Coordinates of C-alpha atoms and ligand atoms in Angstrom, one line a residue:
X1 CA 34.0 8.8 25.0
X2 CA 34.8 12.3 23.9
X3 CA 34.0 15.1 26.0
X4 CA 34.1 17.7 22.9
X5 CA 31.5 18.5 20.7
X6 CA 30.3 20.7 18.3
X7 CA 27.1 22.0 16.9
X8 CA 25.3 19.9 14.0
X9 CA 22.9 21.8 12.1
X10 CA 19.8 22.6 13.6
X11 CA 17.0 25.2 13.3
X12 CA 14.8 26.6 16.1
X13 CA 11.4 27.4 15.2
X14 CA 8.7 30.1 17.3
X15 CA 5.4 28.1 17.7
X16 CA 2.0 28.7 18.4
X17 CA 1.2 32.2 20.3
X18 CA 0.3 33.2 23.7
X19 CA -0.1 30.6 26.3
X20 CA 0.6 27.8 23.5
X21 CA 4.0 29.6 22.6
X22 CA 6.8 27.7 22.4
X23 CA 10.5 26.8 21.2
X24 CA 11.5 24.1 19.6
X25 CA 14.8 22.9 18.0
X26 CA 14.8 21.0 15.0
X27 CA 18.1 18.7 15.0
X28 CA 18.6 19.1 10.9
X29 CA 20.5 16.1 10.2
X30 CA 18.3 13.3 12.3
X31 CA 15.1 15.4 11.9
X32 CA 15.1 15.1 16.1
X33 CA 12.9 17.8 17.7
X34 CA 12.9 19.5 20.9
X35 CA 10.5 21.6 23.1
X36 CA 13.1 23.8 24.9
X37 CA 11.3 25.1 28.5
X38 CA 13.2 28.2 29.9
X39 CA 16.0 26.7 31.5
X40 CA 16.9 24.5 28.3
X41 CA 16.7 28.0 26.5
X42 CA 19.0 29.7 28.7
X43 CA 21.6 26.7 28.7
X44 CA 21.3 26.9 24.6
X45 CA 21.6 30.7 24.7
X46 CA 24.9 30.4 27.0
X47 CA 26.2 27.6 24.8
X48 CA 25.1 27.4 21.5
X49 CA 28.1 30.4 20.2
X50 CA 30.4 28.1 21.1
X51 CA 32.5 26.3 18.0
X52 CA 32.9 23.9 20.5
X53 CA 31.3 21.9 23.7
X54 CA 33.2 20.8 26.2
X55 CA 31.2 18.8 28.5
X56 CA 33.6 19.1 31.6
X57 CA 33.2 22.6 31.5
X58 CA 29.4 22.6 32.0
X59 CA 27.8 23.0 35.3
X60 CA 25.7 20.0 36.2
X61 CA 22.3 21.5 34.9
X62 CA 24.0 22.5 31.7
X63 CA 25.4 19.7 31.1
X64 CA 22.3 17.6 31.4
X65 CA 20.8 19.5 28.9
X66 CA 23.5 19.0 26.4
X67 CA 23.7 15.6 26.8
X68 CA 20.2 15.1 25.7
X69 CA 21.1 17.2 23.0
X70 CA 24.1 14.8 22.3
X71 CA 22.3 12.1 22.6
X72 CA 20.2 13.4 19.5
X73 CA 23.1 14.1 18.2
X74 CA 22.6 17.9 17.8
X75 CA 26.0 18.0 19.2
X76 CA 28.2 15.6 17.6
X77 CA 32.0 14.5 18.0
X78 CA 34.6 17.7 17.4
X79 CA 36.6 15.9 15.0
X80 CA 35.2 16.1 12.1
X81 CA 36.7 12.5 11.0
X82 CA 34.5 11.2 13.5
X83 CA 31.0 12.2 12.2
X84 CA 29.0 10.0 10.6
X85 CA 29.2 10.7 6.9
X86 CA 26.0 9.6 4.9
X87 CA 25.7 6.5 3.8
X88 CA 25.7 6.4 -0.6
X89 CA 22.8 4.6 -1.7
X90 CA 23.3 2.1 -4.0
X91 CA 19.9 1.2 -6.0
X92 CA 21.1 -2.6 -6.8
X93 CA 21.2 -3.2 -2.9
X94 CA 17.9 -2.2 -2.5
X95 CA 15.6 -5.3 -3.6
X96 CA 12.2 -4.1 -5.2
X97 CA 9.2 -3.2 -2.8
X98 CA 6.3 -1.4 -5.0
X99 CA 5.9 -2.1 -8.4
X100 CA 3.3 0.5 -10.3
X101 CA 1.4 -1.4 -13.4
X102 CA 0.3 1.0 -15.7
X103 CA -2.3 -1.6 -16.8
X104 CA -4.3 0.6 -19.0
X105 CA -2.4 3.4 -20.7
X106 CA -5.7 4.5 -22.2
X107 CA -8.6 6.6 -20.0
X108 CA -12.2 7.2 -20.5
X109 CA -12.1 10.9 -18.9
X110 CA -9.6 14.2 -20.2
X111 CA -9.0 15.9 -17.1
X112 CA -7.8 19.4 -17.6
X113 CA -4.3 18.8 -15.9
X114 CA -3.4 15.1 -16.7
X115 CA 0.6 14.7 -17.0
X116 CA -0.4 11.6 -18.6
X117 CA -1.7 13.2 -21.8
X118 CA -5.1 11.0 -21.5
X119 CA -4.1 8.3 -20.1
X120 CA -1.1 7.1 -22.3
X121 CA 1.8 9.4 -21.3
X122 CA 2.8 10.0 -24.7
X123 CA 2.3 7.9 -27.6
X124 CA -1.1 5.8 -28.5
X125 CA -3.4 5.0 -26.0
X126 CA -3.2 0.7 -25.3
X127 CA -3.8 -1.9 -22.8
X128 CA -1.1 -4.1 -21.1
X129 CA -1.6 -7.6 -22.7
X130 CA -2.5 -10.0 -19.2
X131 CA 0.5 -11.7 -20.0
X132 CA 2.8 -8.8 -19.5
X133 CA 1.1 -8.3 -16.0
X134 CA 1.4 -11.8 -15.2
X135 CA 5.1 -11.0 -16.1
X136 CA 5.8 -8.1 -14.2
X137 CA 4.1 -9.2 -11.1
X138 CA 6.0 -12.3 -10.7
X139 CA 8.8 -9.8 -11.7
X140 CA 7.9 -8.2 -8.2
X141 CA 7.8 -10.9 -6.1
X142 CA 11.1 -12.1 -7.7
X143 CA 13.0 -9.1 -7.1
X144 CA 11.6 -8.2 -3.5
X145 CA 15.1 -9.8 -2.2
X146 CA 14.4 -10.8 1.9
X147 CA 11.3 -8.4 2.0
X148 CA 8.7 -9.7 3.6
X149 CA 5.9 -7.2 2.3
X150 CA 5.7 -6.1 -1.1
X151 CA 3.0 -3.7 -3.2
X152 CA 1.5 -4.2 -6.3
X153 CA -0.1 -0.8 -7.2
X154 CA -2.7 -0.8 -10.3
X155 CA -2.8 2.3 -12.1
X156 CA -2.9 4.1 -15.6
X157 CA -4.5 6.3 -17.0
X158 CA -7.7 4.3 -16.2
X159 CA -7.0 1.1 -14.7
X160 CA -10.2 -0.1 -15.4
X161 CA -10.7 -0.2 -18.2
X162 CA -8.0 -3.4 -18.5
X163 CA -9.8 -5.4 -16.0
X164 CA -8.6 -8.9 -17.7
X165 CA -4.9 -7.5 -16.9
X166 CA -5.8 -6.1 -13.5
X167 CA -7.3 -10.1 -12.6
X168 CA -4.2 -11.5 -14.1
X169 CA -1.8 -9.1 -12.1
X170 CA -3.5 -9.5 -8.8
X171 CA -3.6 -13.6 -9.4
X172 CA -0.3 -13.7 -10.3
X173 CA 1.4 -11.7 -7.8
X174 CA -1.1 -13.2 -4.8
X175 CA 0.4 -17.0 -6.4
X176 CA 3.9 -15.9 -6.3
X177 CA 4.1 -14.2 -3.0
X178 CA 2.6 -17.3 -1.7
X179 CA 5.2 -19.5 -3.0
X180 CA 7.5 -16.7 -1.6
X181 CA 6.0 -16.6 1.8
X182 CA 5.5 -13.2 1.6
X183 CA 2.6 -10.2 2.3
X184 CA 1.2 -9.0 -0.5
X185 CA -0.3 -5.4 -0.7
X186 CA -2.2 -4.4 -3.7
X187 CA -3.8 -1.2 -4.1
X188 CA -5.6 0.6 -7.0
X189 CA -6.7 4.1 -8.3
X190 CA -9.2 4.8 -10.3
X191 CA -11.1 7.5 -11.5
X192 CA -14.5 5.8 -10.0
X193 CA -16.6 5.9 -13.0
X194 CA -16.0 2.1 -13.7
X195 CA -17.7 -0.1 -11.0
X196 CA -19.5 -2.9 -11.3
X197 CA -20.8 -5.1 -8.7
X198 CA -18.7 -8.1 -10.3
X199 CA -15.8 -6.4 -10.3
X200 CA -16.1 -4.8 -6.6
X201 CA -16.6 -8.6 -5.7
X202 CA -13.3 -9.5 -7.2
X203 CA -11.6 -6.2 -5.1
X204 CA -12.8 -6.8 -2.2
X205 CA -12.3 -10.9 -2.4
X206 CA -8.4 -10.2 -3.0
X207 CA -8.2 -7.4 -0.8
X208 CA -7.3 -4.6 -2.4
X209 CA -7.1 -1.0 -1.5
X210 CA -8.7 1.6 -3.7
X211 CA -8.2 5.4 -4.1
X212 CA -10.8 7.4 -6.1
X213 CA -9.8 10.4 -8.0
X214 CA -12.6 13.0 -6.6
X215 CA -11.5 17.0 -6.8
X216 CA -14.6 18.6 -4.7
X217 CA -17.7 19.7 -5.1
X218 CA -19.0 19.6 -8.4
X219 CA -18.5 23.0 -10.0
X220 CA -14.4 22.2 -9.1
X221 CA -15.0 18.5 -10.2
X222 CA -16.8 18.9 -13.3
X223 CA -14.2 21.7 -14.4
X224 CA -11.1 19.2 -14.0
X225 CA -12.2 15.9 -14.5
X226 CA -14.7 15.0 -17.9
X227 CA -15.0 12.6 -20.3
X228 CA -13.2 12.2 -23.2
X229 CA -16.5 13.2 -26.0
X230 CA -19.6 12.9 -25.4
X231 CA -22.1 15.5 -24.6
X232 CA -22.8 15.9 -20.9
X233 CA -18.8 15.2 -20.5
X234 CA -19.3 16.0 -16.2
X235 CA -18.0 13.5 -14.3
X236 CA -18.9 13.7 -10.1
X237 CA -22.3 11.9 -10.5
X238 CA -21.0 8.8 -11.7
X239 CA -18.4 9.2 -8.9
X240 CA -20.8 9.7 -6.6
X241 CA -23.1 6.8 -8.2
X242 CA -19.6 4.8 -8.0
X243 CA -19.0 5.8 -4.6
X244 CA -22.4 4.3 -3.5
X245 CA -22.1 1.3 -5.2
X246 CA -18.4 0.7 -4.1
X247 CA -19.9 1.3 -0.1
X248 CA -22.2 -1.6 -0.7
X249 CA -19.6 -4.2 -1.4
X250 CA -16.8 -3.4 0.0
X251 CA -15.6 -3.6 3.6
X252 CA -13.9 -0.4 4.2
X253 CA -14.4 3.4 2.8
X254 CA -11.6 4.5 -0.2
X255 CA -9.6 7.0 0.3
X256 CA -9.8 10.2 -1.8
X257 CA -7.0 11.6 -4.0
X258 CA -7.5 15.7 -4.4
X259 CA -5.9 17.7 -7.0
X260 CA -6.0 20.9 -7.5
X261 CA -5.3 23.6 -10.7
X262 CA -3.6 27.1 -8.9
X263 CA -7.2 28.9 -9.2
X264 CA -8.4 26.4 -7.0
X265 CA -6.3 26.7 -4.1
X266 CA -8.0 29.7 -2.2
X267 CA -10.7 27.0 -2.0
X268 CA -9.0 24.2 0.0
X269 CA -10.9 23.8 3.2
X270 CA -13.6 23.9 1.3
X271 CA -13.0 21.1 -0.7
X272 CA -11.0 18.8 2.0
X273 CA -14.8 18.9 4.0
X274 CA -17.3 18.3 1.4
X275 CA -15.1 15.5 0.2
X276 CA -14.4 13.7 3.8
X277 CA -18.1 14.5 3.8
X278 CA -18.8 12.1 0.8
X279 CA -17.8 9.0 3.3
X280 CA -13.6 8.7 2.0
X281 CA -11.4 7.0 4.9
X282 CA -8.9 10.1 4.1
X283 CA -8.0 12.7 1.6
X284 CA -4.9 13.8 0.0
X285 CA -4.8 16.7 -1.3
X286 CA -2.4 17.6 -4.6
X287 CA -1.4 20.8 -6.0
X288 CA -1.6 20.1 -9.4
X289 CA 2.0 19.5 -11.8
X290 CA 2.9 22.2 -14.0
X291 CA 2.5 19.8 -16.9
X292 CA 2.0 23.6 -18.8
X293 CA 3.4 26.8 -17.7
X294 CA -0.3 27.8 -17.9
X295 CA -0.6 25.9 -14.1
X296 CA 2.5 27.4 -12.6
X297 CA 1.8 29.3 -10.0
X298 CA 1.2 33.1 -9.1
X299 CA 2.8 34.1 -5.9
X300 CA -0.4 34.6 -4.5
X301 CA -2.0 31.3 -5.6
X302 CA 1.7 29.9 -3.9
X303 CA 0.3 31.9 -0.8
X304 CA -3.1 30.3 -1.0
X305 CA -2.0 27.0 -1.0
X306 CA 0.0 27.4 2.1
X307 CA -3.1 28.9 3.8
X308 CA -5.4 26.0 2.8
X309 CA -2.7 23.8 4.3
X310 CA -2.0 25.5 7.2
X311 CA -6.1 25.8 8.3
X312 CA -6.2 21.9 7.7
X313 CA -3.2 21.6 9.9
X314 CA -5.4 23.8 12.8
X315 CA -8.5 21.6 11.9
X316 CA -6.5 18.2 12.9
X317 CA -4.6 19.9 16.3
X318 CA -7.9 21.2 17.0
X319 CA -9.4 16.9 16.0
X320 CA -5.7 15.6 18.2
X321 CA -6.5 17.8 21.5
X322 CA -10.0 15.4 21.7
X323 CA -7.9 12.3 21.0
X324 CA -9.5 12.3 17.0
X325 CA -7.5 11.8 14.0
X326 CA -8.4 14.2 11.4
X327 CA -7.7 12.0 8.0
X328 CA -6.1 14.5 6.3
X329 CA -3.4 12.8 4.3
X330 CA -0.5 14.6 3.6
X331 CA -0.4 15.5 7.1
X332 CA -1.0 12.3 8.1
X333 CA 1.9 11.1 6.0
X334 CA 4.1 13.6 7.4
X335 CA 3.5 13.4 11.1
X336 CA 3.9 9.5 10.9
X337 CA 7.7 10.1 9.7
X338 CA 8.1 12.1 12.5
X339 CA 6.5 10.2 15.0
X340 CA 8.9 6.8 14.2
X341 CA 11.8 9.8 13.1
X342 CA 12.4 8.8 9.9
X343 CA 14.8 11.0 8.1
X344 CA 15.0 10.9 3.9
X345 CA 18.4 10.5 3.0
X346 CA 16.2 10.7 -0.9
X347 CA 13.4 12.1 -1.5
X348 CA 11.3 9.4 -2.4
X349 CA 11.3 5.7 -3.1
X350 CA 11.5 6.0 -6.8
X351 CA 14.1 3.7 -8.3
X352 CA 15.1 2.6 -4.7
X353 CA 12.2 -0.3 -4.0
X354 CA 9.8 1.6 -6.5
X355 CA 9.7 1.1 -10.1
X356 CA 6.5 1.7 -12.8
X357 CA 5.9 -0.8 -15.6
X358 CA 4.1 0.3 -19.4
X359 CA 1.8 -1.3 -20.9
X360 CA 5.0 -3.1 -22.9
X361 CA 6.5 -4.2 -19.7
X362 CA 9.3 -1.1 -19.6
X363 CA 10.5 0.1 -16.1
X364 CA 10.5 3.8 -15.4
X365 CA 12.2 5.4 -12.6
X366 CA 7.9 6.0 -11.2
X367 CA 4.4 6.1 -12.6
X368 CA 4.7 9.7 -13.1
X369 CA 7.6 9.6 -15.7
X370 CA 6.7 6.2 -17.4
X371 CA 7.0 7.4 -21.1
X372 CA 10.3 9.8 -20.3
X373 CA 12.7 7.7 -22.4
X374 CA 15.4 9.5 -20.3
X375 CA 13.7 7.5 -17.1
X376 CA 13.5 4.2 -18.9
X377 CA 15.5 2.0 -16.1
X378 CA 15.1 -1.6 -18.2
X379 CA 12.5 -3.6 -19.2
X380 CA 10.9 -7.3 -17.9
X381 CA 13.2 -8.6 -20.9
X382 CA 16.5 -7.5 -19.8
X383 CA 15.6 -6.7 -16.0
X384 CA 16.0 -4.0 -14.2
X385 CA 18.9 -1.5 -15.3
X386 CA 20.4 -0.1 -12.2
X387 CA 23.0 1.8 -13.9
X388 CA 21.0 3.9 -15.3
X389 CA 18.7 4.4 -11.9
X390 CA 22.4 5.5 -10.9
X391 CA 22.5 7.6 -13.8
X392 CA 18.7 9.2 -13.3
X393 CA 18.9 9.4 -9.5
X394 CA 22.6 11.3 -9.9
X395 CA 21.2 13.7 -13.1
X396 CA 17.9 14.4 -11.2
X397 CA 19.6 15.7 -7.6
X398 CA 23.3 17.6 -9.4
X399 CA 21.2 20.7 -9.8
X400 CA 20.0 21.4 -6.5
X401 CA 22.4 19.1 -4.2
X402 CA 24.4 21.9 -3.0
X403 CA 21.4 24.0 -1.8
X404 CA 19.6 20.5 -0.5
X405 CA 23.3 20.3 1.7
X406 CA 22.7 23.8 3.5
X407 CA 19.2 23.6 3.6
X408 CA 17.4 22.9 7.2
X409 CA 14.4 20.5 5.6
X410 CA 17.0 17.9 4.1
X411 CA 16.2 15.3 6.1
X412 CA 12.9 15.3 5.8
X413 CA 12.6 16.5 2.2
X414 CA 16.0 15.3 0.1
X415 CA 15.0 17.0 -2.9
X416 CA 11.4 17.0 -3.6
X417 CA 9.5 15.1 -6.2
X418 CA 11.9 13.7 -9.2
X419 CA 8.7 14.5 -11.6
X420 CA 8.1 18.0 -10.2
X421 CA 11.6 19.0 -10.6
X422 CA 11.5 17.4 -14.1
X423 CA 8.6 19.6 -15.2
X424 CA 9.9 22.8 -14.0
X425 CA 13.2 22.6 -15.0
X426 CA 14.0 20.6 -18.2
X427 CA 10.1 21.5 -19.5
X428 CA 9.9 24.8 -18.1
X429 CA 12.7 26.0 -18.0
X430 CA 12.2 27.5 -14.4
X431 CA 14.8 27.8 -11.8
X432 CA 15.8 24.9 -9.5
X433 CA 14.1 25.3 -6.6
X434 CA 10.7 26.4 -7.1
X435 CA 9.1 24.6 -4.8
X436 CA 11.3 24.9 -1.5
X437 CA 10.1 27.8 -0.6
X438 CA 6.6 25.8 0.5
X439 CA 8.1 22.6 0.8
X440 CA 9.9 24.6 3.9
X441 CA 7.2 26.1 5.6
X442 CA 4.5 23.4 5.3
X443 CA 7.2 20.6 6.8
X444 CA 7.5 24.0 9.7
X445 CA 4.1 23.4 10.1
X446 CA 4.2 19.5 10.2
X447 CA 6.9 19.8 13.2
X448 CA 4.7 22.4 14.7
X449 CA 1.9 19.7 15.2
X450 CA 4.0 17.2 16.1
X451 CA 5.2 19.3 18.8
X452 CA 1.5 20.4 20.1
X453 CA 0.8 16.3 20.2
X454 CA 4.2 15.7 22.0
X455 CA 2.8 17.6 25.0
X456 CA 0.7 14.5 25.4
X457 CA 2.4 11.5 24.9
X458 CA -1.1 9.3 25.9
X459 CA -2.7 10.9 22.6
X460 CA -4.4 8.3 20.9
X461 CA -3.5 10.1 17.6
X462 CA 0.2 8.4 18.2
X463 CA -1.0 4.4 18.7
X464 CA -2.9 5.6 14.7
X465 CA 0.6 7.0 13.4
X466 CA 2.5 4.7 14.5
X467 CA 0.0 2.1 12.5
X468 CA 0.3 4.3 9.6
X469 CA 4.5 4.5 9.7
X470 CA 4.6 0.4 9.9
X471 CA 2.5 0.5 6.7
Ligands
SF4_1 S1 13.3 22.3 0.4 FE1 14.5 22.5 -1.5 S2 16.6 22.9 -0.8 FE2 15.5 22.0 0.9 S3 15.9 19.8 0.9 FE3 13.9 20.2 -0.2 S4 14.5 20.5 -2.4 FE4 16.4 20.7 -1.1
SF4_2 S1 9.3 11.1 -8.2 FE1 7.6 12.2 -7.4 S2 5.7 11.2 -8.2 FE2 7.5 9.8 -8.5 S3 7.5 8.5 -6.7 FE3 8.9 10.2 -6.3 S4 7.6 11.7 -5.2 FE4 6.2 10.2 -6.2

């Protein structure tokens, strides 16, 4: 074994104050963290100007230090034909896991920020015929290579509003995964205005998970989320009504999906609690998508958002430190990758195990660019079209690859959201990398919490992410 090393790319990060204050390193290309005590701090400060480490030269103490730090491969091999280079992705090798129907590309509410133009993405509103989901269900199962779990996820617009093609997707895919001998997973998300108790009866018989769209209190609700006509066009009673009904038929609370114009983000706290308060399991909180440049942010709204974050991250160390879990989401989501150290070598599934079907049966690259021709990746005719995935996946990171390369979040982040980027830059015309500059300092924050639990490895809060992380 080599005795010379030299320094990957790490970061160290300043945490908490006072008597919590502490120094972590952040090992950038296997997202591997550190507390460094004194001692470790001194061995880093007498060794980390070095170009490179010999570990014959280090005193005992010092070298045990850096062998951990080898170990995590913070220090790596000298020679640079010996590090590990990353590994291409090839989407073709990666069998489908999550297929998105967009069941009903039609919606009964407007909401003020919808990217999916009312429900349709473009183009007239329309229902997926129940043979098309039959179709693409089986489609998943088929595709799911040696998976053992896949996810069905029923969506739209409004995916109730197309309950024949919702039965005939969950029936489908539940037959062919049992054929397969696979786990199925199906989930839904609605806007929760379409209950009835038949239909809960039918959820919670097959299992599946639900996710209402709820954006606060109702002055904030009302304001985003209406009906499409009518004259009293507010929304959060019936989700409420919804909400009640759905608790008396179904086994286990939904979970809440948040989002949030700019204006609103001064008001985060604010919302998270009065909507855990409503009886969700969790809640994810989403800035909203510049689907406009009217919703791109002002520096201070940017600001504001970070700050609503950051107070929720307080709330759920303050929640850890008495061994509770504070179901806040994208935290949740975040320390869970951490806690197993996963490390993005993309930034999200989409066209690698994640495709979105239309109502026609065409594949899109995810549900949030189903009706970008330019994302179209095949069809349940011709299958799926991993060229141009290749194509897509290739277009989407050229802009920003070489600042995602010397940037210290890669391996958590890889690039950010494919849609996001999409918006801001081909729509909007905005610079790449928009976003980074929170994307940064919220994962800063993620790490920072991770740390704070590390200090007690017994937390309970661990045994629930390491649930979360296995799926
Ligand atoms: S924060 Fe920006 S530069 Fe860094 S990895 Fe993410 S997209 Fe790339
Ligand atoms: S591109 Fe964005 S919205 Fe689509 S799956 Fe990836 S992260 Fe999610």
């Amino acid at each position: 074994m080599t005795a010379t090393y030299a320094w990957s790319d790490h970061r160290i990060f300043e945490a908490g104050t006072g008597p919590d204050a502490r120094v972590l390193l952040f090992g950038t290309d296997h997202a591997s963290l550190f507390a460094l005590d004194g001692s470790a701090r001194d061995v880093l400060a007498r060794w980390r100007g070095r170009e490179s480490v010999d570990l014959r030269d280090a005193s005992s103490p010092d070298r045990e230090v850096l062998e951990a730090l080898r170990d995590a491969l913070v220090l790596v091999p000298a020679s640079p034909q010996r590090r590990p280079a990353p590994a291409p992705i090839d989407p073709a090798e990666i069998p489908l896991a999550t297929l998105v129907l967009e069941v009903a590309q039609a919606c009964n509410l407007r909401c003020a920020y919808c990217y999916a133009g009312g429900g349709s993405y473009g183009g007239e509103s329309r229902l997926m015929h129940p043979e098309v989901a039959r179709r693409a269900a089986r489609r998943l199962v088929e595709s799911s290579g040696d998976r053992q779990l896949v996810t069905l996820v029923l969506f739209g617009g409004e995916p109730l509003l197309n309950v024949p093609a919702l039965r005939a997707a969950v029936l489908e895919a539940e037959a062919a995964a049992s054929e397969a001998g696979k786990q199925l997973v199906v989930s839904l998300t609605t806007n929760g205005t379409r209950f009835t108790p038949t239909l809960l009866d039918f959820l919670r018989e097959h299992r599946v998970g639900i996710t209402v769209s709820i954006d606060g209190p109702p002055e904030i609700h009302d304001a985003n989320r209406r009906y499409a006509g009518g004259r009293d066009r507010r929304t959060y009673a019936d989700v409420v009504k919804g909400l009640a009904l759905l608790r008396t038929h179904m086994p286990k609370p939904p979970a809440a999906r948040v989002t949030l114009t700019p204006a609103q983000w001064s008001r985060i706290p604010e919302v998270f609690r009065h909507v855990l308060d409503l009886g969700f399991l969790e809640v994810g909180i989403a800035p909203v998508s510049p689907v406009t440049a009217a919703l791109l942010p002002t520096t201070e709204q940017d600001a504001a958002l970070f700050t609503g974050f950051a107070l929720l991250a307080a709330q759920f160390r303050q929640a850890a430190a008495a061994g509770r879990v504070l179901p806040f989401s994208n935290l949740l989501d975040l320390l869970a990758r951490l806690h197993v150290g996963s490390v993005k070598s993309s930034p999200c599934g989409a066209g690698l195990g994640y495709l979105a079907a239309d109502a026609e049966g065409r594949f899109f690259l995810c549900h949030r660019l189903a009706g970008e021709d330019e994302f179209q990746v095949g069809n349940l005719d011709a299958g799926i079209d991993h060229a141009k995935i290749r194509v897509c996946l290739a277009n989407q990171a050229a802009s920003r690859a070489q600042a995602c390369r010397a940037c210290w979040a890669r391996s958590l982040c890889a690039g950010g959201c494919h849609y996001e980027n999409h918006l801001r830059e081909a729509r909007l015309g905005q610079p790449p990398g928009g976003s980074c500059d929170f994307i940064r300092r919220w994962l800063e924050v993620g790490i920072c919490v991770f740390a704070d639990l590390c200090r007690d490895p017994g937390n309970p809060v661990f045994a629930f992410l390491g649930r979360r992380a296995d799926g």
